Amino acid sequence: MTRRLARAIVASMKIGWEIESNWTNVPLYILYEAVRPLSLCILLYFLYKVVSASPGADPHFFAIFIGNAFFMIFGALASGLSWAIISDREHYQIIRYVYIAPAPFVWTVIGRAVTLLAVALTSVLLTLLVGRWPLGLPISLGGVRWGLLAMSLPLGLAAACGIGLFFAGMLLITARHSLLLAEGVGGVFLLLCGVLYPTTYLPWWLRPLAWLNPLTHWVEASRRVFGVTGFDKPLGALPDWELLAILLVLTVVYLYIGWKSFLWFEHRAKRAGKIDQATNY
Amino acid sequence: MDFAIETADLVRTFKIKRGEFLTAVDRVNLQVKPGEVFGLLGPNGAGKTTVIKILVTLLYPTSGRAFVAGHDVVREAEAVRPLINMVSGGETSGYGILNVRENIWMFSQFYGMPGKLAKERIDRYLKRFEMTGDAATKVNRLSTGMRQKMNIIRGFVTDPQILFLDEPTLGLDVHIAREVRQYIREWIAEKKDHTILLTTHYMAEAEELCDRIAIIDNGKLVACDTPAALRATMGEGGAFTLTLSPAPTDTTLVDQIPDVRNAYLAKSDGRTTGELRFTLNSDARLPEIFAAATQAGFAVRGFSKREHDLEDLFVKIVGRRLHEDE
Ligand SMILES: Nc1ncnc2c1ncn2[C@@H]1O[C@H](COP(=O)(O)OP(=O)(O)OP(=O)(O)O)[C@@H](O)[C@H]1O
Ligand SMILES: [Mg+2]
């Protein structure tokens, strides 16, 4: 069974790869993925320049830069999951055949998103390079806390996957335009998870939502990987192991909820006859 | 005995508006034996595709149960899936940016087929369907017919124990349609215990391929038997055409004769002759009809008889023709 599943996932990854690399040129696509976070960073860079002589040396700017760079992984993974469903259903009209195949549907969808994840990781690297040289941020290979990265990155991916699965599942019972909804939610998370400003800037009633979100802790952990601390006071007060423990617990919860919701939406779609129903307007 | 496909009081309703429901499948009971080619025949909207969707685990029934290879399609979908495959005709699905071979290969992988076996089978099928030359062609450059052929290969390549073909020849040109039917016959002859459930609009296709046929109308099964037995229920007799001169203006001539049904005037050529068509269950009434024609002042210029076929049976059971435009 595991071998069969592995075959199916590899095949979905291949489809994902072929689709992405065929309709765009890959280096261009990586650049495209990086453009949004990069342009946001450059905008912030100049905003910071107004108040501070050298933003490159400003720890706040560095913190925002790192958060922004890593957050794009979440965007890519979440939209990749949704896109796998939309494209198979609307564009290639092949979802019914994928669906009735023995490989569990949720895994073929995840396999498809992996490509976008690979692209996103490359875009993160690109963004970090831009941060290092033109912007002069204190990024160096020697300064990276690799051990922390190795623990936090997989957790962040898993959490992003859980959230992405929730919205991808929702697409199974709704029309194509709800892809916009999924994108919009990505924007909301950007504002909620302490990427551009510390969570303490949020109104008090939103803060628990931010703190109960694994992405918030993942962004904090990613900053620590580059030696940035103290950007977010309450989160910054946590020792590494405590931060990781909270991240782990929240990730497990989010992944579980995302996974189960996907299956639940799938079940609903099957009851309503919507699995293979393309949006016809 | 375990049936390849079995349904028990299968019902599927769809909500179309608030408070408005449509019963697409209405208490359908099917029993298909392993090794059979079983045909579901019915007009547009009869519920054929809906039955297939339920059987291939794409849709839940509203009530009733369905089993494929003895497994409940709702509760044991995972057990059903490795054993089945499906092809729907008349659609142009496929990963357009992948080529033909890659498309089929992807699906072989979704079924967990070992690479070597998949490659061998794909080659064999491409050859069988004369598509070897198109193996490297991107699917979005293929003609509709070729895409459908690829789709059919996709269905066969996993060697399903039970194959669902939803109007497999819909929209194909005569030549390719014949090739596909030919292959279906070969396949089922070669693999004795494999089963096919096929839906079609074409009576001739059903007769040619199917061991048994079920006629479905408005979601209900209205007849189910072998083609020969179904035809036998029509009795002797057939559809008659009488060419008369001068052209008759109505059907009163035959209306008075008992046993005559479905009498109508066909187009007359010019003014001199006209065709009167009707069906009769027994040839015994013919002398009476000839006599009546002469008596009414018509000269019989031509006469032809067509034996009853399943098309007529369909009209008899369902009350209208299978294709409205005929
Ligand atoms: N998802 C759905 N939502 C609402 N109604 C549906 C849905 N799917 C099918 N129907 C309706 O159910 C009825 C049966 O449809 P079905 O597709 O099974 O017919 P069919 O026999 O396959 O027809 P055709 O020969 O045109 O393919 C139709 O009236 C159709 O409009
Ligand atoms: Mg149909």
XYZ file of N, CA and C in Angstrom, chain B residues 18-238:
663
model
N -35.036 25.435 -4.156
C -35.464 25.249 -2.776
C -36.763 24.472 -2.747
N -36.713 23.360 -2.043
C -37.917 22.558 -1.911
C -38.287 21.762 -3.155
N -37.459 21.864 -4.197
C -37.783 21.122 -5.421
C -36.738 20.048 -5.676
N -37.196 18.817 -5.796
C -36.270 17.710 -5.976
C -36.546 16.971 -7.271
N -35.491 16.397 -7.813
C -35.623 15.625 -9.034
C -35.119 14.218 -8.743
N -35.920 13.223 -9.071
C -35.479 11.854 -8.832
C -34.790 11.341 -10.088
N -33.474 11.328 -10.062
C -32.707 10.935 -11.249
C -32.631 9.420 -11.376
N -32.592 8.731 -10.223
C -32.569 7.270 -10.218
C -33.629 6.824 -9.228
N -34.528 5.975 -9.703
C -35.708 5.669 -8.911
C -35.841 4.162 -8.647
N -35.457 3.734 -7.485
C -35.570 2.339 -7.047
C -35.076 1.346 -8.108
N -33.834 1.508 -8.470
C -33.261 0.642 -9.504
C -32.639 -0.605 -8.873
N -33.025 -1.753 -9.413
C -32.442 -3.021 -8.984
C -31.724 -3.670 -10.159
N -30.418 -3.794 -10.029
C -29.630 -4.380 -11.113
C -28.845 -5.550 -10.563
N -28.675 -6.563 -11.393
C -27.783 -7.658 -11.013
C -26.982 -8.047 -12.235
N -25.715 -7.691 -12.221
C -24.857 -7.967 -13.368
C -23.857 -9.044 -12.968
N -23.807 -10.096 -13.820
C -22.935 -11.218 -13.478
C -21.509 -10.972 -13.964
N -20.528 -11.567 -13.287
C -19.154 -11.435 -13.773
C -19.064 -11.967 -15.205
N -18.340 -11.285 -16.060
C -18.170 -11.730 -17.432
C -19.203 -11.167 -18.394
N -20.177 -10.456 -17.852
C -21.223 -9.915 -18.726
C -20.837 -8.546 -19.287
N -21.373 -8.265 -20.474
C -21.410 -6.878 -20.931
C -22.858 -6.472 -20.770
N -23.066 -5.533 -19.879
C -24.424 -5.164 -19.538
C -24.690 -3.746 -20.025
N -25.772 -3.564 -20.742
C -26.065 -2.255 -21.308
C -27.176 -1.532 -20.581
N -26.954 -0.244 -20.349
C -28.021 0.603 -19.807
C -28.427 1.527 -20.940
N -29.677 1.410 -21.346
C -30.116 2.149 -22.505
C -31.223 3.091 -22.073
N -31.147 4.306 -22.551
C -32.205 5.237 -22.175
C -32.015 6.578 -22.831
N -33.082 7.371 -22.909
C -32.985 8.687 -23.534
C -32.192 9.659 -22.663
N -31.978 10.864 -23.143
C -31.282 11.898 -22.372
C -31.948 12.106 -21.029
N -31.141 12.202 -20.006
C -31.670 12.495 -18.687
C -32.352 11.326 -18.007
N -32.174 10.116 -18.545
C -32.844 8.948 -17.986
C -32.252 8.549 -16.641
N -31.002 8.938 -16.401
C -30.347 8.574 -15.146
C -29.184 7.604 -15.311
N -28.780 7.371 -16.532
C -27.691 6.415 -16.797
C -26.384 6.845 -16.139
N -26.001 8.091 -16.410
C -24.738 8.578 -15.858
C -24.789 8.601 -14.331
N -25.931 8.944 -13.798
C -26.056 8.995 -12.350
C -25.832 7.611 -11.734
N -26.383 6.581 -12.353
C -26.156 5.218 -11.862
C -24.663 4.914 -11.882
N -24.007 5.247 -12.983
C -22.568 4.979 -13.084
C -21.791 5.757 -12.027
N -22.134 7.016 -11.848
C -21.409 7.825 -10.860
C -21.497 7.212 -9.467
N -22.651 6.671 -9.150
C -22.792 6.036 -7.838
C -21.908 4.793 -7.766
N -21.916 4.011 -8.845
C -21.162 2.763 -8.829
C -19.649 2.976 -8.802
N -19.178 4.072 -9.392
C -17.731 4.314 -9.393
C -17.270 5.149 -8.191
N -18.112 5.310 -7.204
C -17.791 5.996 -5.939
C -17.577 7.504 -6.093
N -18.278 8.082 -7.066
C -18.161 9.519 -7.280
C -19.321 10.267 -6.629
N -20.341 9.519 -6.278
C -21.577 10.119 -5.795
C -22.241 9.152 -4.823
N -22.812 9.697 -3.758
C -23.546 8.832 -2.838
C -24.980 8.642 -3.314
N -25.538 7.481 -3.110
C -26.972 7.340 -3.376
C -27.764 8.045 -2.281
N -29.000 8.394 -2.602
C -29.854 9.004 -1.590
C -30.393 7.918 -0.669
N -30.784 6.800 -1.277
C -31.143 5.639 -0.464
C -30.923 4.386 -1.296
N -31.071 3.252 -0.662
C -30.782 2.006 -1.338
C -29.294 1.717 -1.278
N -28.902 0.573 -1.814
C -27.488 0.213 -1.731
C -26.958 -0.245 -3.069
N -25.653 -0.161 -3.215
C -25.014 -0.602 -4.450
C -23.723 -1.324 -4.107
N -23.482 -2.421 -4.793
C -22.286 -3.213 -4.550
C -21.531 -3.426 -5.858
N -20.232 -3.288 -5.778
C -19.395 -3.597 -6.935
C -18.384 -4.637 -6.465
N -18.352 -5.759 -7.166
C -17.530 -6.902 -6.755
C -17.790 -7.268 -5.293
N -19.021 -7.127 -4.879
C -19.392 -7.514 -3.529
C -19.125 -6.450 -2.470
N -18.483 -5.338 -2.865
C -18.188 -4.283 -1.897
C -19.214 -3.161 -1.979
N -19.610 -2.694 -0.830
C -20.548 -1.576 -0.758
C -19.844 -0.307 -1.261
N -20.420 0.350 -2.272
C -19.731 1.510 -2.864
C -19.645 2.701 -1.923
N -20.490 2.732 -0.914
C -20.429 3.841 0.024
C -19.447 3.530 1.154
N -19.627 2.374 1.763
C -18.822 2.063 2.944
C -17.449 1.497 2.623
N -17.336 0.874 1.448
C -16.059 0.240 1.114
C -15.499 0.765 -0.196
N -15.589 2.073 -0.357
C -15.124 2.685 -1.612
C -13.663 2.328 -1.901
N -12.846 2.264 -0.846
C -11.419 1.975 -1.045
C -11.219 0.577 -1.604
N -12.139 -0.319 -1.287
C -12.015 -1.680 -1.805
C -12.500 -1.756 -3.254
N -13.412 -0.876 -3.600
C -13.980 -0.888 -4.945
C -12.998 -0.292 -5.960
N -12.367 0.810 -5.565
C -11.583 1.597 -6.523
C -10.481 0.843 -7.267
N -9.688 0.000 -6.604
C -8.638 -0.686 -7.361
C -9.201 -1.636 -8.429
N -10.477 -1.997 -8.302
C -11.041 -3.009 -9.199
C -11.734 -2.413 -10.424
N -11.912 -1.090 -10.411
C -12.736 -0.496 -11.459
C -11.981 0.569 -12.254
N -12.592 0.947 -13.357
C -12.187 2.159 -14.055
C -13.387 2.648 -14.843
N -13.282 3.862 -15.353
C -14.430 4.447 -16.039
C -13.963 5.280 -17.221
N -14.757 5.262 -18.267
C -14.514 6.143 -19.406
C -15.840 6.807 -19.757
N -15.844 8.137 -19.821
C -17.032 8.831 -20.302
C -16.724 9.362 -21.686
N -17.618 9.068 -22.605
C -17.408 9.561 -23.962
C -17.813 11.013 -24.074
N -17.548 11.609 -25.220
C -18.023 12.946 -25.507
C -17.421 14.037 -24.654
N -16.293 13.778 -24.031
C -15.657 14.849 -23.290
C -14.186 14.918 -23.674
N -13.591 16.045 -23.402
C -12.225 16.262 -23.867
C -11.270 16.413 -22.700
N -11.479 15.594 -21.668
C -10.627 15.725 -20.506
C -9.220 15.229 -20.799
N -8.297 15.669 -19.992
C -6.907 15.262 -20.147
C -6.013 16.421 -19.754
N -4.812 16.090 -19.286
C -3.859 17.142 -18.976
C -3.268 17.631 -20.282
N -3.824 18.752 -20.775
C -3.460 19.261 -22.088
C -1.970 19.457 -22.300
N -1.275 19.795 -21.234
C 0.138 20.118 -21.396
C 1.014 18.867 -21.369
N 0.421 17.730 -21.003
C 1.191 16.490 -21.047
C 0.915 15.800 -22.374
N 1.816 14.935 -22.785
C 1.541 14.211 -24.018
C 0.716 12.959 -23.711
N 0.346 12.264 -24.790
C -0.565 11.133 -24.648
C 0.000 10.072 -23.705
N 1.251 9.731 -23.933
C 1.850 8.688 -23.106
C 1.915 9.117 -21.641
N 2.309 10.358 -21.407
C 2.408 10.844 -20.025
C 1.048 10.832 -19.334
N 0.032 11.255 -20.052
C -1.316 11.248 -19.487
C -1.729 9.859 -19.019
N -1.541 8.887 -19.891
C -1.950 7.532 -19.527
C -1.060 7.009 -18.399
N 0.205 7.360 -18.487
C 1.145 6.896 -17.469
C 0.772 7.430 -16.077
N 0.406 8.712 -16.007
C -0.014 9.309 -14.736
C -1.088 8.458 -14.076
N -2.071 8.098 -14.889
C -3.174 7.347 -14.307
C -2.757 5.944 -13.911
N -1.875 5.338 -14.679
C -1.396 4.010 -14.274
C -0.743 4.127 -12.899
N -0.115 5.278 -12.640
C 0.542 5.470 -11.351
C -0.459 5.714 -10.226
N -1.555 6.368 -10.557
C -2.596 6.549 -9.543
C -3.207 5.204 -9.144
N -3.022 4.219 -10.004
C -3.493 2.875 -9.678
C -2.362 2.008 -9.140
N -1.211 2.647 -8.932
C -0.088 1.940 -8.317
C 0.558 0.890 -9.194
N 0.427 1.009 -10.519
C 1.024 -0.006 -11.382
C 2.543 0.126 -11.408
N 3.248 -1.008 -11.285
C 4.705 -0.957 -11.399
C 5.109 -0.372 -12.757
N 6.189 0.396 -12.753
C 6.586 1.141 -13.939
C 6.732 0.328 -15.213
N 7.358 -0.835 -15.084
C 7.640 -1.631 -16.275
C 6.345 -2.156 -16.888
N 5.499 -2.674 -16.014
C 4.207 -3.195 -16.472
C 3.398 -2.090 -17.143
N 3.418 -0.914 -16.522
C 2.659 0.214 -17.074
C 3.166 0.553 -18.464
N 4.464 0.593 -18.597
C 5.057 0.970 -19.882
C 4.673 -0.042 -20.966
N 4.803 -1.311 -20.618
C 4.469 -2.370 -21.587
C 3.022 -2.252 -22.052
N 2.141 -2.108 -21.068
C 0.716 -2.056 -21.410
C 0.388 -0.826 -22.234
N 0.969 0.302 -21.842
C 0.683 1.538 -22.581
C 1.125 1.368 -24.034
N 2.315 0.814 -24.223
C 2.800 0.581 -25.599
C 1.836 -0.304 -26.372
N 1.401 -1.352 -25.703
C 0.525 -2.310 -26.370
C -0.792 -1.644 -26.784
N -1.347 -0.858 -25.872
C -2.623 -0.206 -26.181
C -2.474 0.891 -27.236
N -1.377 1.625 -27.153
C -1.165 2.674 -28.155
C -1.115 2.034 -29.536
N -0.455 0.870 -29.583
C -0.327 0.171 -30.856
C -1.695 -0.321 -31.318
N -2.427 -0.921 -30.372
C -3.722 -1.489 -30.703
C -4.678 -0.423 -31.246
N -4.575 0.769 -30.700
C -5.475 1.842 -31.134
C -4.823 2.773 -32.150
N -3.760 2.272 -32.750
C -3.068 3.026 -33.807
C -2.714 4.439 -33.357
N -2.198 4.527 -32.146
C -1.828 5.853 -31.646
C -0.341 5.956 -31.330
N 0.426 4.947 -31.719
C 1.853 4.963 -31.405
C 2.504 6.255 -31.908
N 2.088 6.672 -33.085
C 2.665 7.884 -33.673
C 2.299 9.152 -32.914
N 1.245 9.078 -32.094
C 0.800 10.264 -31.360
C 1.257 10.245 -29.913
N 2.018 9.210 -29.549
C 2.376 9.042 -28.138
C 3.029 10.286 -27.565
N 3.816 10.974 -28.384
C 4.550 12.130 -27.867
C 3.850 13.450 -28.176
N 2.626 13.365 -28.695
C 1.890 14.594 -29.007
C 1.212 15.126 -27.757
N 1.323 16.419 -27.545
C 0.635 17.014 -26.403
C -0.872 16.893 -26.605
N -1.551 16.609 -25.520
C -2.976 16.318 -25.621
C -3.782 17.503 -26.147
N -3.353 18.719 -25.846
C -4.142 19.844 -26.353
C -3.958 20.079 -27.854
N -3.109 19.266 -28.491
C -3.003 19.364 -29.946
C -3.775 18.242 -30.627
N -4.358 17.349 -29.846
C -5.068 16.199 -30.430
C -6.473 16.598 -30.856
N -6.983 15.894 -31.861
C -8.381 16.090 -32.227
C -9.257 15.457 -31.156
N -10.520 15.844 -31.142
C -11.443 15.313 -30.130
C -11.489 13.795 -30.168
N -11.549 13.236 -31.358
C -11.616 11.789 -31.501
C -10.392 11.105 -30.917
N -9.238 11.680 -31.171
C -8.000 11.098 -30.656
C -7.957 11.188 -29.140
N -8.425 12.302 -28.610
C -8.464 12.459 -27.158
C -9.332 11.386 -26.537
N -10.441 11.123 -27.211
C -11.346 10.124 -26.673
C -10.724 8.740 -26.737
N -9.979 8.501 -27.784
C -9.285 7.211 -27.865
C -8.281 7.082 -26.724
N -7.589 8.166 -26.459
C -6.644 8.152 -25.350
C -7.360 7.853 -24.038
N -8.535 8.468 -23.897
C -9.347 8.277 -22.720
C -9.754 6.810 -22.564
N -10.049 6.194 -23.692
C -10.451 4.794 -23.666
C -9.272 3.914 -23.262
N -8.104 4.241 -23.765
C -6.902 3.505 -23.348
C -6.696 3.672 -21.845
N -6.887 4.892 -21.369
C -6.739 5.141 -19.933
C -7.640 4.222 -19.113
N -8.818 3.961 -19.650
C -9.752 3.089 -18.947
C -9.333 1.626 -18.947
N -8.782 1.187 -20.066
C -8.430 -0.226 -20.167
C -7.075 -0.553 -19.548
N -6.194 0.438 -19.496
C -4.797 0.151 -19.189
C -4.594 -0.391 -17.773
N -5.511 -0.086 -16.874
C -5.344 -0.583 -15.506
C -5.958 -1.969 -15.345
N -6.406 -2.535 -16.450
C -6.997 -3.864 -16.458
C -8.076 -4.020 -15.381
N -9.085 -3.168 -15.430
C -10.101 -3.207 -14.376
C -10.939 -4.479 -14.447
N -11.297 -4.959 -13.309
C -12.145 -6.144 -13.271
C -13.551 -5.765 -13.726
N -13.937 -4.543 -13.399
C -15.239 -4.051 -13.811
C -15.036 -2.671 -14.431
N -15.441 -2.564 -15.683
C -15.195 -1.326 -16.410
C -16.523 -0.637 -16.705
N -16.570 0.650 -16.436
C -17.783 1.420 -16.689
C -17.558 2.310 -17.896
N -18.367 2.127 -18.906
C -18.233 2.923 -20.127
C -19.500 3.740 -20.310
N -19.372 5.046 -20.121
C -20.547 5.911 -20.242
C -20.561 6.530 -21.632
N -21.373 5.964 -22.497
C -21.455 6.398 -23.898
C -20.074 6.505 -24.532
N -19.382 5.371 -24.597
C -17.988 5.425 -25.041
C -17.806 5.902 -26.474
N -18.810 5.761 -27.319
C -18.615 6.138 -28.718
C -19.292 7.454 -29.060
N -19.768 8.152 -28.037
C -20.456 9.430 -28.284
C -19.533 10.406 -29.010
N -20.006 10.900 -30.134
C -19.253 11.921 -30.852
C -18.079 11.408 -31.680
N -17.871 10.104 -31.665
C -16.767 9.564 -32.468
C -17.229 9.359 -33.909
N -16.299 9.454 -34.856
C -16.733 9.183 -36.219
C -16.950 7.677 -36.380
N -17.651 7.321 -37.440
C -18.096 5.935 -37.614
C -16.943 4.942 -37.522
N -15.840 5.324 -38.149
C -14.700 4.411 -38.193
C -14.134 4.151 -36.794
N -13.891 5.212 -36.052
C -13.311 5.044 -34.716
C -14.311 4.344 -33.789
N -15.588 4.699 -33.935
C -16.610 4.062 -33.097
C -16.598 2.548 -33.330
N -16.455 2.163 -34.579
C -16.447 0.731 -34.892
C -15.225 0.063 -34.270
N -14.087 0.772 -34.371
C -12.846 0.256 -33.809
C -12.990 0.044 -32.295
N -13.633 1.009 -31.641
C -13.810 0.924 -30.195
C -14.723 -0.258 -29.834
N -15.822 -0.394 -30.555
C -16.738 -1.520 -30.276
C -16.032 -2.849 -30.499
N -15.263 -2.891 -31.571
C -14.505 -4.093 -31.877
C -13.583 -4.447 -30.711
N -12.897 -3.425 -30.176
C -11.976 -3.709 -29.096
C -12.716 -4.174 -27.844
N -13.848 -3.556 -27.560
C -14.627 -3.959 -26.391
C -14.959 -5.455 -26.496
N -15.344 -5.884 -27.682
C -15.675 -7.311 -27.867
C -14.458 -8.205 -27.665
N -13.330 -7.760 -28.230
C -12.093 -8.539 -28.060
C -11.741 -8.676 -26.591
N -11.819 -7.556 -25.896
C -11.385 -7.496 -24.498
C -12.194 -8.459 -23.649
N -13.516 -8.402 -23.846
C -14.387 -9.212 -23.004
C -14.263 -10.695 -23.374
N -13.935 -10.957 -24.640
C -13.747 -12.350 -25.051
C -12.472 -12.905 -24.442
N -11.473 -12.054 -24.345
C -10.178 -12.493 -23.839
C -10.207 -12.660 -22.321
N -10.873 -11.736 -21.637
C -10.889 -11.761 -20.175
C -12.257 -12.222 -19.713
N -12.343 -13.480 -19.486
C -13.647 -14.091 -19.270
C -14.416 -13.565 -18.048
N -13.674 -13.270 -16.973
C -14.386 -12.897 -15.742
C -14.502 -11.386 -15.567
N -14.098 -10.624 -16.589
C -14.205 -9.165 -16.486
C -15.587 -8.726 -16.938
N -16.007 -7.620 -16.374
C -17.381 -7.177 -16.599
C -17.387 -5.750 -17.144
N -18.338 -5.482 -18.011
C -18.491 -4.108 -18.506
C -19.922 -3.651 -18.293
N -20.065 -2.467 -17.740
C -21.375 -1.825 -17.715
C -21.282 -0.651 -18.676
N -22.159 -0.662 -19.647
C -22.051 0.303 -20.728
C -23.351 1.070 -20.853
N -23.272 2.368 -21.042
C -24.514 3.088 -21.318
C -24.432 3.567 -22.754
N -25.560 3.671 -23.372
C -25.549 4.144 -24.746
C -26.895 4.708 -25.148
N -26.826 5.547 -26.173
C -28.020 6.058 -26.817
C -28.353 5.219 -28.013
N -27.343 4.455 -28.455
C -27.488 3.774 -29.735
C -27.934 2.333 -29.540
N -29.158 2.091 -30.002
C -29.744 0.773 -29.888
C -28.868 -0.286 -30.555
N -28.346 0.043 -31.729
C -27.543 -0.929 -32.470
C -26.288 -1.284 -31.679
N -25.720 -0.288 -31.031
C -24.519 -0.524 -30.241
C -24.842 -1.464 -29.084
N -25.953 -1.215 -28.439
C -26.358 -2.066 -27.322
C -26.575 -3.496 -27.803
N -27.236 -3.637 -28.933
C -27.507 -4.982 -29.459
C -26.227 -5.706 -29.831
N -25.309 -4.939 -30.411
C -24.070 -5.555 -30.878
C -23.198 -6.019 -29.722
N -23.164 -5.220 -28.648
C -22.179 -5.493 -27.602
C -22.721 -6.239 -26.388
N -23.979 -6.035 -26.084
C -24.425 -6.421 -24.745
C -25.017 -7.823 -24.658
N -24.663 -8.503 -23.580
C -25.300 -9.782 -23.280
C -26.705 -9.538 -22.756
N -26.818 -8.482 -21.959
C -28.145 -8.108 -21.476
C -28.298 -6.589 -21.530
N -29.530 -6.178 -21.669
C -29.815 -4.751 -21.766
C -30.891 -4.385 -20.749
N -30.668 -3.276 -20.078
C -31.732 -2.741 -19.233
C -32.166 -1.422 -19.842
N -33.451 -1.240 -19.962
C -33.949 0.038 -20.474
C -34.364 0.888 -19.287
N -33.841 2.092 -19.271
C -34.100 2.982 -18.142
C -34.753 4.254 -18.674
N -35.790 4.670 -17.975
C -36.496 5.877 -18.398
C -36.971 6.611 -17.153
N -36.721 7.904 -17.105
C -37.081 8.693 -15.931
C -36.568 8.075 -14.640
N -35.381 7.503 -14.707
C -34.777 6.930 -13.515
C -35.257 5.543 -13.157
N -36.245 5.030 -13.898
C -36.782 3.712 -13.554
C -36.354 2.660 -14.576
N -36.080 1.451 -14.084
C -35.818 0.346 -15.002
C -37.164 -0.132 -15.529
N -37.306 -0.155 -16.850
C -38.595 -0.559 -17.387
C -38.525 -1.900 -18.096
N -37.321 -2.383 -18.384
C -37.173 -3.705 -18.985
C -35.741 -4.145 -18.796
N -35.535 -5.442 -18.711
C -34.166 -5.936 -18.543
C -34.111 -7.383 -19.000
N -33.357 -7.630 -20.077
C -33.246 -8.999 -20.581
C -32.170 -9.068 -21.664
N -32.034 -10.237 -22.286
C -31.106 -10.339 -23.410
C -31.743 -9.631 -24.606
N -30.916 -9.170 -25.551
C -31.502 -8.499 -26.717
C -32.519 -9.391 -27.422
N -32.203 -10.676 -27.558
C -33.109 -11.586 -28.263
C -34.443 -11.704 -27.528
N -34.375 -11.865 -26.218
C -35.607 -12.013 -25.437
C -36.433 -10.734 -25.487
N -35.743 -9.602 -25.446
C -36.468 -8.335 -25.516
C -37.191 -8.211 -26.843
N -36.497 -8.625 -27.911
C -37.113 -8.530 -29.225
C -38.300 -9.483 -29.330
N -38.146 -10.640 -28.704
C -39.211 -11.635 -28.775
C -40.510 -11.137 -28.151
N -40.374 -10.276 -27.145
C -41.594 -9.765 -26.510
C -42.417 -8.927 -27.476
N -41.797 -8.504 -28.565
C -42.506 -7.698 -29.551
C -43.384 -8.565 -30.451
N -43.174 -9.875 -30.409
C -43.964 -10.768 -31.270
C -43.520 -10.643 -32.711
N -44.272 -11.309 -33.619
C -43.938 -11.174 -35.039
C -44.469 -9.823 -35.521
N -44.595 -9.688 -36.800
C -45.045 -8.399 -37.290
C -43.881 -7.458 -37.421
N -44.199 -6.183 -37.586
C -43.112 -5.238 -37.761
C -43.648 -3.880 -38.137
